[in-house]
mmCIF file of N, CA and C in Angstrom:
data_model
loop_
_atom_site.group_PDB
_atom_site.id
_atom_site.type_symbol
_atom_site.label_atom_id
_atom_site.label_comp_id
_atom_site.label_asym_id
_atom_site.label_seq_id
_atom_site.Cartn_x
_atom_site.Cartn_y
_atom_site.Cartn_z
ATOM 1 N N LEU A 300 0.773 -0.669 0.158
ATOM 2 C CA LEU A 300 -0.378 -0.116 -0.117
ATOM 3 C C LEU A 300 0.667 1.040 0.134
ATOM 4 N N LEU A 301 0.972 1.813 -0.457
ATOM 5 C CA LEU A 301 1.669 3.146 -0.829
ATOM 6 C C LEU A 301 1.100 4.190 0.131
ATOM 7 N N ALA A 302 2.168 5.407 0.433
ATOM 8 C CA ALA A 302 1.339 5.668 1.098
ATOM 9 C C ALA A 302 0.318 7.044 0.298
ATOM 10 N N SER A 303 0.635 7.194 -0.148
ATOM 11 C CA SER A 303 0.095 8.673 -0.477
ATOM 12 C C SER A 303 -1.586 7.982 -1.463
ATOM 13 N N SER A 304 -1.881 6.682 -1.343
ATOM 14 C CA SER A 304 -2.848 6.158 -1.808
ATOM 15 C C SER A 304 -3.803 6.055 -0.020
ATOM 16 N N LEU A 305 -2.896 6.273 0.840
ATOM 17 C CA LEU A 305 -4.070 6.467 2.451
ATOM 18 C C LEU A 305 -5.117 7.697 2.586
ATOM 19 N N ALA A 306 -4.573 8.269 1.918
ATOM 20 C CA ALA A 306 -5.212 9.657 1.948
ATOM 21 C C ALA A 306 -7.258 9.260 1.074
ATOM 22 N N LEU A 307 -6.705 8.376 0.611
ATOM 23 C CA LEU A 307 -7.817 7.746 -0.491
ATOM 24 C C LEU A 307 -8.782 6.691 -0.120
ATOM 25 N N LEU A 308 -8.417 6.222 1.437
ATOM 26 C CA LEU A 308 -8.660 4.885 1.621
ATOM 27 C C LEU A 308 -9.707 5.402 2.888
ATOM 28 N N PRO A 309 -10.941 5.132 2.722
ATOM 29 C CA PRO A 309 -11.980 5.803 3.509
ATOM 30 C C PRO A 309 -11.729 5.095 5.259
ATOM 31 N N ALA A 310 -12.448 5.776 6.016
ATOM 32 C CA ALA A 310 -11.625 5.102 7.692
ATOM 33 C C ALA A 310 -12.213 4.219 7.645
ATOM 34 N N VAL A 311 -12.095 3.445 8.867
ATOM 35 C CA VAL A 311 -12.410 2.020 9.038
ATOM 36 C C VAL A 311 -13.347 2.516 10.403
ATOM 37 N N THR A 312 -14.618 2.502 10.688
ATOM 38 C CA THR A 312 -15.297 2.639 10.865
ATOM 39 C C THR A 312 -16.354 1.196 11.783
ATOM 40 N N ALA A 313 -16.678 0.027 10.789
ATOM 41 C CA ALA A 313 -17.816 -1.178 11.112
ATOM 42 C C ALA A 313 -16.271 -1.843 11.923
ATOM 43 N N GLU A 314 -17.111 -2.899 12.939
ATOM 44 C CA GLU A 314 -16.402 -4.135 14.091
ATOM 45 C C GLU A 314 -16.714 -4.653 13.464
ATOM 46 N N CYS A 315 -15.806 -5.222 12.824
ATOM 47 C CA CYS A 315 -15.377 -6.430 12.613
ATOM 48 C C CYS A 315 -14.987 -8.399 13.332
ATOM 49 N N ASN A 316 -16.003 -9.226 13.993
ATOM 50 C CA ASN A 316 -16.602 -10.194 14.582
ATOM 51 C C ASN A 316 -15.890 -11.449 13.596
ATOM 52 N N LEU A 317 -14.671 -11.336 13.390
ATOM 53 C CA LEU A 317 -14.626 -12.865 12.803
ATOM 54 C C LEU A 317 -13.484 -13.797 13.486
ATOM 55 N N ILE A 318 -13.802 -14.996 13.113
ATOM 56 C CA ILE A 318 -12.130 -15.564 14.010
ATOM 57 C C ILE A 318 -11.112 -15.727 12.469
ATOM 58 N N ALA A 319 -9.815 -15.172 13.140
ATOM 59 C CA ALA A 319 -8.736 -14.959 11.834
ATOM 60 C C ALA A 319 -7.905 -14.397 13.073
ATOM 61 N N ASP A 320 -6.595 -14.945 12.138
ATOM 62 C CA ASP A 320 -5.449 -14.276 12.434
ATOM 63 C C ASP A 320 -4.413 -13.462 11.814
ATOM 64 N N VAL A 321 -4.483 -12.367 11.902
ATOM 65 C CA VAL A 321 -4.532 -11.065 11.119
ATOM 66 C C VAL A 321 -2.913 -10.798 10.794
ATOM 67 N N VAL A 322 -1.645 -10.587 10.305
ATOM 68 C CA VAL A 322 -0.724 -10.300 10.134
ATOM 69 C C VAL A 322 -0.725 -8.885 9.465
ATOM 70 N N ILE A 323 -0.630 -7.731 10.112
ATOM 71 C CA ILE A 323 -0.035 -6.020 9.439
ATOM 72 C C ILE A 323 1.594 -5.764 9.419
ATOM 73 N N VAL A 324 1.503 -5.805 7.902
ATOM 74 C CA VAL A 324 2.990 -5.623 7.504
ATOM 75 C C VAL A 324 3.454 -4.322 7.547
ATOM 76 N N LEU A 325 3.812 -3.820 8.799
ATOM 77 C CA LEU A 325 4.183 -1.754 8.396
ATOM 78 C C LEU A 325 5.377 -1.267 7.884
ATOM 79 N N ASP A 326 5.679 -0.742 6.765
ATOM 80 C CA ASP A 326 6.791 -0.707 6.248
ATOM 81 C C ASP A 326 7.516 0.617 6.960
ATOM 82 N N SER A 327 8.637 0.150 7.054
ATOM 83 C CA SER A 327 9.399 1.328 8.119
ATOM 84 C C SER A 327 10.789 1.446 6.766
ATOM 85 N N SER A 328 10.439 1.184 5.652
ATOM 86 C CA SER A 328 12.007 1.944 4.480
ATOM 87 C C SER A 328 12.055 3.467 4.227
ATOM 88 N N GLY A 329 13.609 3.666 4.302
ATOM 89 C CA GLY A 329 13.208 5.525 3.426
ATOM 90 C C GLY A 329 12.052 5.928 3.172
ATOM 91 N N SER A 330 11.497 5.748 1.661
ATOM 92 C CA SER A 330 10.078 6.321 1.417
ATOM 93 C C SER A 330 9.193 6.562 2.069
ATOM 94 N N ILE A 331 9.197 5.697 3.470
ATOM 95 C CA ILE A 331 7.245 6.441 3.984
ATOM 96 C C ILE A 331 8.260 6.775 4.801
ATOM 97 N N ASP A 332 8.835 7.445 5.365
ATOM 98 C CA ASP A 332 9.471 8.406 7.298
ATOM 99 C C ASP A 332 8.479 9.442 7.358
ATOM 100 N N GLY A 333 8.141 9.987 5.905
ATOM 101 C CA GLY A 333 7.437 11.127 5.688
ATOM 102 C C GLY A 333 5.997 10.924 6.422
ATOM 103 N N ASP A 334 5.093 9.458 5.777
ATOM 104 C CA ASP A 334 3.991 9.217 6.059
ATOM 105 C C ASP A 334 3.536 7.865 7.376
ATOM 106 N N ARG A 335 4.749 7.812 8.281
ATOM 107 C CA ARG A 335 4.446 7.066 9.017
ATOM 108 C C ARG A 335 3.408 6.729 10.234
ATOM 109 N N THR A 336 3.207 8.219 10.565
ATOM 110 C CA THR A 336 2.200 8.476 11.513
ATOM 111 C C THR A 336 1.240 8.188 10.740
ATOM 112 N N GLN A 337 0.825 8.381 9.398
ATOM 113 C CA GLN A 337 -0.261 7.974 8.535
ATOM 114 C C GLN A 337 -0.546 6.217 8.660
ATOM 115 N N VAL A 338 0.340 6.001 8.433
ATOM 116 C CA VAL A 338 0.461 3.880 8.518
ATOM 117 C C VAL A 338 -0.232 3.701 9.670
ATOM 118 N N GLY A 339 0.940 4.264 10.944
ATOM 119 C CA GLY A 339 0.494 3.952 12.206
ATOM 120 C C GLY A 339 -0.863 3.884 12.224
ATOM 121 N N ARG A 340 -1.640 5.374 11.604
ATOM 122 C CA ARG A 340 -3.051 5.207 12.558
ATOM 123 C C ARG A 340 -3.819 4.429 11.534
ATOM 124 N N PHE A 341 -3.492 4.533 10.558
ATOM 125 C CA PHE A 341 -4.962 3.209 9.984
ATOM 126 C C PHE A 341 -4.631 2.420 10.139
ATOM 127 N N ALA A 342 -3.091 1.441 10.444
ATOM 128 C CA ALA A 342 -2.677 0.224 11.652
ATOM 129 C C ALA A 342 -3.827 0.031 12.797
ATOM 130 N N GLN A 343 -3.809 1.068 13.408
ATOM 131 C CA GLN A 343 -4.701 1.158 14.554
ATOM 132 C C GLN A 343 -6.299 1.260 14.328
ATOM 133 N N GLN A 344 -6.513 1.864 13.433
ATOM 134 C CA GLN A 344 -7.822 2.089 13.521
ATOM 135 C C GLN A 344 -8.367 0.451 12.959
ATOM 136 N N VAL A 345 -7.534 -0.456 11.460
ATOM 137 C CA VAL A 345 -7.468 -1.204 11.677
ATOM 138 C C VAL A 345 -7.720 -2.580 12.697
ATOM 139 N N VAL A 346 -6.726 -2.329 13.970
ATOM 140 C CA VAL A 346 -7.139 -2.707 14.846
ATOM 141 C C VAL A 346 -8.112 -3.006 15.848
ATOM 142 N N ASP A 347 -8.944 -1.144 15.655
ATOM 143 C CA ASP A 347 -9.808 -1.380 16.698
ATOM 144 C C ASP A 347 -10.769 -1.252 16.019
ATOM 145 N N SER A 348 -10.749 -1.862 14.532
ATOM 146 C CA SER A 348 -11.875 -2.141 14.328
ATOM 147 C C SER A 348 -12.455 -3.897 14.351
ATOM 148 N N LEU A 349 -11.433 -4.639 14.690
ATOM 149 C CA LEU A 349 -10.995 -5.729 14.827
ATOM 150 C C LEU A 349 -11.407 -6.266 15.926
ATOM 151 N N ALA A 350 -12.997 -7.557 16.456
ATOM 152 C CA ALA A 350 -12.356 -8.223 17.852
ATOM 153 C C ALA A 350 -11.564 -8.364 17.950
ATOM 154 N N VAL A 351 -10.896 -7.771 18.388
ATOM 155 C CA VAL A 351 -9.042 -8.627 19.030
ATOM 156 C C VAL A 351 -9.473 -9.545 20.414
ATOM 157 N N GLU A 352 -9.740 -10.493 20.738
ATOM 158 C CA GLU A 352 -10.187 -11.051 21.538
ATOM 159 C C GLU A 352 -9.683 -12.768 21.332
ATOM 160 N N ASP A 353 -9.800 -13.901 22.833
ATOM 161 C CA ASP A 353 -9.041 -14.842 22.803
ATOM 162 C C ASP A 353 -9.421 -15.493 21.639
ATOM 163 N N GLU A 354 -10.895 -15.627 21.696
ATOM 164 C CA GLU A 354 -12.019 -16.004 20.476
ATOM 165 C C GLU A 354 -12.721 -16.313 19.080
ATOM 166 N N PHE A 355 -11.948 -15.052 19.527
ATOM 167 C CA PHE A 355 -11.984 -14.410 17.659
ATOM 168 C C PHE A 355 -10.898 -13.853 16.681
ATOM 169 N N THR A 356 -9.907 -12.998 17.027
ATOM 170 C CA THR A 356 -8.499 -12.106 15.832
ATOM 171 C C THR A 356 -7.837 -11.905 17.253
ATOM 172 N N HIS A 357 -6.934 -12.820 15.997
ATOM 173 C CA HIS A 357 -5.478 -12.073 17.920
ATOM 174 C C HIS A 357 -4.525 -11.881 15.780
ATOM 175 N N VAL A 358 -4.511 -10.408 16.481
ATOM 176 C CA VAL A 358 -3.469 -9.656 15.104
ATOM 177 C C VAL A 358 -1.985 -9.766 15.699
ATOM 178 N N GLY A 359 -0.870 -9.624 14.069
ATOM 179 C CA GLY A 359 0.890 -9.712 14.782
ATOM 180 C C GLY A 359 1.121 -8.370 13.684
ATOM 181 N N LEU A 360 2.294 -8.044 14.003
ATOM 182 C CA LEU A 360 2.779 -7.142 13.709
ATOM 183 C C LEU A 360 3.933 -7.392 13.394
ATOM 184 N N VAL A 361 3.836 -7.188 11.936
ATOM 185 C CA VAL A 361 5.454 -7.247 11.353
ATOM 186 C C VAL A 361 6.310 -5.945 10.549
ATOM 187 N N GLU A 362 7.398 -5.176 11.027
ATOM 188 C CA GLU A 362 7.965 -4.021 10.885
ATOM 189 C C GLU A 362 9.161 -4.933 9.965
ATOM 190 N N PHE A 363 9.079 -3.994 8.277
ATOM 191 C CA PHE A 363 10.064 -4.288 7.488
ATOM 192 C C PHE A 363 10.426 -2.744 6.391
ATOM 193 N N ALA A 364 12.028 -3.238 6.552
ATOM 194 C CA ALA A 364 12.337 -2.187 5.169
ATOM 195 C C ALA A 364 13.193 -3.071 4.499
ATOM 196 N N THR A 365 14.974 -3.157 4.287
ATOM 197 C CA THR A 365 15.569 -3.494 3.438
ATOM 198 C C THR A 365 15.522 -5.537 4.380
ATOM 199 N N SER A 366 15.160 -6.256 5.534
ATOM 200 C CA SER A 366 14.132 -6.677 5.826
ATOM 201 C C SER A 366 13.533 -7.194 6.955
ATOM 202 N N ALA A 367 12.804 -7.515 7.447
ATOM 203 C CA ALA A 367 12.028 -7.251 8.023
ATOM 204 C C ALA A 367 11.681 -7.971 10.129
ATOM 205 N N TYR A 368 11.150 -6.927 10.658
ATOM 206 C CA TYR A 368 11.522 -7.511 12.053
ATOM 207 C C TYR A 368 9.733 -7.303 12.819
ATOM 208 N N LYS A 369 10.113 -8.609 13.548
ATOM 209 C CA LYS A 369 8.470 -8.923 13.850
ATOM 210 C C LYS A 369 8.056 -7.696 16.236
ATOM 211 N N ARG A 370 7.594 -6.881 15.044
ATOM 212 C CA ARG A 370 7.040 -6.273 16.501
ATOM 213 C C ARG A 370 6.372 -7.965 17.346
ATOM 214 N N THR A 371 5.536 -7.753 16.999
ATOM 215 C CA THR A 371 4.463 -8.874 18.336
ATOM 216 C C THR A 371 4.527 -9.518 17.244
ATOM 217 N N ASP A 372 3.864 -10.538 18.393
ATOM 218 C CA ASP A 372 3.628 -12.542 17.691
ATOM 219 C C ASP A 372 2.044 -11.948 17.490
ATOM 220 N N LEU A 373 1.749 -13.164 17.288
ATOM 221 C CA LEU A 373 -0.170 -13.229 17.228
ATOM 222 C C LEU A 373 -0.570 -13.176 18.596
ATOM 223 N N ILE A 374 -0.932 -12.436 18.953
ATOM 224 C CA ILE A 374 -1.557 -11.466 20.581
ATOM 225 C C ILE A 374 -2.776 -11.395 19.950
ATOM 226 N N TYR A 375 -3.589 -10.828 21.287
ATOM 227 C CA TYR A 375 -4.779 -10.499 21.417
ATOM 228 C C TYR A 375 -5.299 -9.343 22.490
ATOM 229 N N ASP A 376 -4.047 -9.146 22.412
ATOM 230 C CA ASP A 376 -3.889 -7.732 23.541
ATOM 231 C C ASP A 376 -3.752 -6.426 23.610
ATOM 232 N N GLU A 377 -4.905 -5.794 22.913
ATOM 233 C CA GLU A 377 -5.046 -4.584 21.884
ATOM 234 C C GLU A 377 -4.673 -3.947 22.469
ATOM 235 N N THR A 378 -3.386 -3.722 23.616
ATOM 236 C CA THR A 378 -2.663 -2.599 24.355
ATOM 237 C C THR A 378 -1.491 -2.706 24.114
ATOM 238 N N ALA A 379 -0.532 -4.131 24.253
ATOM 239 C CA ALA A 379 0.101 -4.508 23.219
ATOM 240 C C ALA A 379 0.478 -3.902 22.023
ATOM 241 N N LEU A 380 -0.553 -4.004 21.511
ATOM 242 C CA LEU A 380 -0.713 -3.746 19.747
ATOM 243 C C LEU A 380 -0.587 -2.299 19.713
ATOM 244 N N GLY A 381 -1.017 -1.754 20.641
ATOM 245 C CA GLY A 381 -1.386 0.167 20.335
ATOM 246 C C GLY A 381 0.397 0.484 20.978
ATOM 247 N N THR A 382 0.746 -0.487 21.533
ATOM 248 C CA THR A 382 2.546 0.264 21.767
ATOM 249 C C THR A 382 3.383 0.109 21.020
ATOM 250 N N ALA A 383 3.042 -1.317 20.559
ATOM 251 C CA ALA A 383 3.887 -1.733 19.059
ATOM 252 C C ALA A 383 3.631 -0.983 18.275
ATOM 253 N N ILE A 384 1.960 0.018 17.812
ATOM 254 C CA ILE A 384 1.953 0.889 16.782
ATOM 255 C C ILE A 384 2.934 1.499 17.056
ATOM 256 N N THR A 385 2.936 2.531 18.522
ATOM 257 C CA THR A 385 3.252 3.625 18.413
ATOM 258 C C THR A 385 4.889 3.623 18.146
ATOM 259 N N GLN A 386 5.285 2.621 19.029
ATOM 260 C CA GLN A 386 6.993 2.330 19.086
ATOM 261 C C GLN A 386 7.528 2.879 17.023
ATOM 262 N N TYR A 387 6.826 1.799 16.478
ATOM 263 C CA TYR A 387 6.487 1.816 15.537
ATOM 264 C C TYR A 387 7.100 3.567 14.684
ATOM 265 N N ASN A 388 5.640 4.321 15.238
ATOM 266 C CA ASN A 388 5.503 5.591 14.656
ATOM 267 C C ASN A 388 6.846 6.276 15.209
ATOM 268 N N ALA A 389 6.823 6.162 16.567
ATOM 269 C CA ALA A 389 8.885 6.827 16.480
ATOM 270 C C ALA A 389 10.009 6.628 16.509
ATOM 271 N N ASN A 390 9.686 4.830 15.468
ATOM 272 C CA ASN A 390 11.044 4.441 14.685
ATOM 273 C C ASN A 390 11.608 4.775 13.368
ATOM 274 N N ALA A 391 12.410 5.975 13.034
ATOM 275 C CA ALA A 391 12.024 6.038 11.647
ATOM 276 C C ALA A 391 13.109 5.655 11.281
ATOM 277 N N LYS A 392 13.563 4.101 11.310
ATOM 278 C CA LYS A 392 14.706 3.391 10.843
ATOM 279 C C LYS A 392 13.764 2.141 10.770
ATOM 280 N N GLY A 393 14.829 1.095 9.860
ATOM 281 C CA GLY A 393 14.169 -0.113 9.441
ATOM 282 C C GLY A 393 14.753 -0.591 10.377
ATOM 283 N N ASN A 394 14.715 -2.006 10.808
ATOM 284 C CA ASN A 394 15.741 -3.214 11.491
ATOM 285 C C ASN A 394 16.044 -4.355 10.402
ATOM 286 N N ASP A 395 17.427 -4.521 10.626
ATOM 287 C CA ASP A 395 17.846 -5.475 10.054
ATOM 288 C C ASP A 395 17.802 -6.876 10.377
ATOM 289 N N ASN A 396 16.612 -7.442 11.317
ATOM 290 C CA ASN A 396 16.003 -8.840 11.363
ATOM 291 C C ASN A 396 15.164 -9.499 10.634
ATOM 292 N N PRO A 397 15.733 -10.388 10.295
ATOM 293 C CA PRO A 397 14.731 -11.031 9.266
ATOM 294 C C PRO A 397 14.005 -12.361 10.262
ATOM 295 N N GLU A 398 13.882 -11.900 11.252
ATOM 296 C CA GLU A 398 12.911 -12.952 12.002
ATOM 297 C C GLU A 398 11.092 -12.871 11.837
ATOM 298 N N GLY A 399 10.792 -11.533 11.342
ATOM 299 C CA GLY A 399 9.578 -11.653 10.861
ATOM 300 C C GLY A 399 9.444 -11.940 9.838
ATOM 301 N N TRP A 400 9.931 -12.300 8.339
ATOM 302 C CA TRP A 400 9.973 -12.660 7.073
ATOM 303 C C TRP A 400 9.886 -13.822 8.068
ATOM 304 N N THR A 401 10.504 -14.380 8.862
ATOM 305 C CA THR A 401 10.138 -16.039 9.519
ATOM 306 C C THR A 401 8.938 -16.414 10.075
ATOM 307 N N PHE A 402 8.605 -15.652 10.493
ATOM 308 C CA PHE A 402 7.849 -15.392 11.175
ATOM 309 C C PHE A 402 6.300 -15.467 10.511
ATOM 310 N N ILE A 403 6.124 -14.867 9.319
ATOM 311 C CA ILE A 403 4.884 -14.645 7.986
ATOM 312 C C ILE A 403 4.815 -15.925 7.307
ATOM 313 N N SER A 404 6.360 -16.289 6.888
ATOM 314 C CA SER A 404 6.540 -17.528 5.824
ATOM 315 C C SER A 404 6.519 -18.662 6.677
ATOM 316 N N ASN A 405 6.931 -19.019 7.989
ATOM 317 C CA ASN A 405 6.506 -20.311 8.686
ATOM 318 C C ASN A 405 5.095 -20.451 9.225
ATOM 319 N N GLY A 406 4.547 -19.128 9.531
ATOM 320 C CA GLY A 406 3.674 -19.431 10.300
ATOM 321 C C GLY A 406 3.609 -19.488 11.486
#
């Protein structure tokens, strides 16, 4: 998703009560630095719209630039997800840890 496309997306308003494992992949490359707050805000809106609970939706966050970094496991703790998104917003550099790619490719 290109940062310039974020302005075209409608606000996430409906709650989604589904049973799913959702991984949100956050771009942290240099080309996104000026739009990190918008990307983080959108990610938070997605999390807020899901029924993030033990019996419903588990969410994981992965950040990538040159390589990927796993910010969270698949969890149902909205506070921890919010903290990870806030840390993403505050961190202007990518991480060279390939753990995130391993996490999403190996389940």
